[in-house]
GROMACS .gro file of C-alpha atoms in nm:
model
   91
    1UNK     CA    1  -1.003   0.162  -3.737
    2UNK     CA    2  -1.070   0.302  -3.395
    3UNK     CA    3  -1.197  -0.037  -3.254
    4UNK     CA    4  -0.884  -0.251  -3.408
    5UNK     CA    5  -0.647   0.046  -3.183
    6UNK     CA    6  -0.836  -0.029  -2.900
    7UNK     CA    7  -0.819  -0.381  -2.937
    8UNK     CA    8  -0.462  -0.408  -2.968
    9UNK     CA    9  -0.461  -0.123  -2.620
   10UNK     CA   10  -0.635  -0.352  -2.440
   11UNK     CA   11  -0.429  -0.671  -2.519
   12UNK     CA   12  -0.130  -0.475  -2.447
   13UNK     CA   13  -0.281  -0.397  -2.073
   14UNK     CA   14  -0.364  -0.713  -2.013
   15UNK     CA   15  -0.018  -0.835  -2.121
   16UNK     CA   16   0.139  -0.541  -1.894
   17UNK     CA   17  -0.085  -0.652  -1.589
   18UNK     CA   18   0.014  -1.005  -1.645
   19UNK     CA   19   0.367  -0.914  -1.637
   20UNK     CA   20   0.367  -0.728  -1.338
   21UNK     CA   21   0.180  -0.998  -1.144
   22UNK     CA   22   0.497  -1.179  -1.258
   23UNK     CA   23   0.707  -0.986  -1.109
   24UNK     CA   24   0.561  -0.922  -0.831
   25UNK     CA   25   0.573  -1.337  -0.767
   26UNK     CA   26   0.926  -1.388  -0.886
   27UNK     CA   27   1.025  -1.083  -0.650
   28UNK     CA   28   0.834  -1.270  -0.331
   29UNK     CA   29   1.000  -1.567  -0.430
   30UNK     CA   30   1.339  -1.447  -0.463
   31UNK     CA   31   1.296  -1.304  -0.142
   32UNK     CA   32   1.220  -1.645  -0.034
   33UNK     CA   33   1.529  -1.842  -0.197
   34UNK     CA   34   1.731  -1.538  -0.020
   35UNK     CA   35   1.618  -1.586   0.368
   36UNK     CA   36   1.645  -1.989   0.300
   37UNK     CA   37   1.977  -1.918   0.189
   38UNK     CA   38   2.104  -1.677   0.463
   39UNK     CA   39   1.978  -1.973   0.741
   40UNK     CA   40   2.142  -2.251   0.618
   41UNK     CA   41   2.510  -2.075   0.679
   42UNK     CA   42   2.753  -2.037   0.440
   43UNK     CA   43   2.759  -2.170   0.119
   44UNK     CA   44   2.945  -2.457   0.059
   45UNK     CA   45   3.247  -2.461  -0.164
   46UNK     CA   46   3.258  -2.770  -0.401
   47UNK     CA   47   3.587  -2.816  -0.645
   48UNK     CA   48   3.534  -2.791  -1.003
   49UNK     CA   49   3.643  -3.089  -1.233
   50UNK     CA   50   3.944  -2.840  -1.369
   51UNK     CA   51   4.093  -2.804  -1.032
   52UNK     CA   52   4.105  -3.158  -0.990
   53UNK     CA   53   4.247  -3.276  -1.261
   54UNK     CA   54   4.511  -2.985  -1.259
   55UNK     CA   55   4.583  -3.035  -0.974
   56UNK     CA   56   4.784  -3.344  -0.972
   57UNK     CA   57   5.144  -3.328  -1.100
   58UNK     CA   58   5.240  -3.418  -1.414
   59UNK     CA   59   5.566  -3.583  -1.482
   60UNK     CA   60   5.614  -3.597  -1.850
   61UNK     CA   61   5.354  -3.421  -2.092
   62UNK     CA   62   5.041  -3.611  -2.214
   63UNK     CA   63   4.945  -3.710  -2.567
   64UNK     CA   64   4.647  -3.671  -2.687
   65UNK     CA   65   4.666  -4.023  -2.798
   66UNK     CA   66   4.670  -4.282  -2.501
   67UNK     CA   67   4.943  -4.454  -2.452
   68UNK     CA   68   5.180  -4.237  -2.535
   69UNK     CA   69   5.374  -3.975  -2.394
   70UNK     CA   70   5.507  -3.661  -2.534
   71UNK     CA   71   5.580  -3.561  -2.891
   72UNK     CA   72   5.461  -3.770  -3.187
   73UNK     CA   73   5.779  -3.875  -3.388
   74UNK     CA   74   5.774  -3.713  -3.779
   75UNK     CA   75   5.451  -3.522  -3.630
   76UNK     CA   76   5.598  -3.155  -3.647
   77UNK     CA   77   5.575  -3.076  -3.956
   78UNK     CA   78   5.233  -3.221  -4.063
   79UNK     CA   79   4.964  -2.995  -4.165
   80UNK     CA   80   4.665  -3.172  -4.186
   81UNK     CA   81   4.481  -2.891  -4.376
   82UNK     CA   82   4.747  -2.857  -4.684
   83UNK     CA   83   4.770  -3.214  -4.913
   84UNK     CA   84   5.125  -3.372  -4.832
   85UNK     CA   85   5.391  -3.280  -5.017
   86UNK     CA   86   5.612  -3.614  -5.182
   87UNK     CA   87   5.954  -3.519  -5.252
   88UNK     CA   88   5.992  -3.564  -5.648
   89UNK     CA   89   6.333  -3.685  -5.768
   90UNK     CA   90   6.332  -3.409  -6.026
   91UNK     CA   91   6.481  -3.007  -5.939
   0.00000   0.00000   0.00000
């Protein structure tokens, strides 16, 4: 039983040492990326896709469906999730 312990003490060094030779390379690295990055000047500021394309003005709403503009006539009171409701003839 002793010799399974030590087994499984010894992997786990090995795994420690591994991971600390890791991190030692990642930290060199990052130190790296970082100096590279402080002589290149500042960063540079690039527009996202959402400022874009909120950024132009909008004169009526938008559909969702192209061609059209605005509110879907007899659309507001559909509920896709519920089965539609006929109206009988009787009370």
């Amino acid at each position: 039983m002793a010799s399974n312990h030590r087994k499984r003490q010894l992997a786990s060094e090995r795994q420690l040492k591994a991971l600390l030779q890791e991190t030692e390379r990642l930290r060199e690295e990052n130190a790296v990326l970082r100096i590279q990055a402080s002589t290149s000047g500042p960063p540079r500021r690039q527009r996202s896709r959402g400022q874009v394309a909120n950024s132009r003005p909008q004169q009526e709403p938008e559909s969702i469906y192209p061609g059209t503009t605005g509110a879907i006539p007899g659309a507001c009171n559909v509920r896709p999730h519920e089965p539609h409701a006929y109206a009988s003839s009787s009370p």
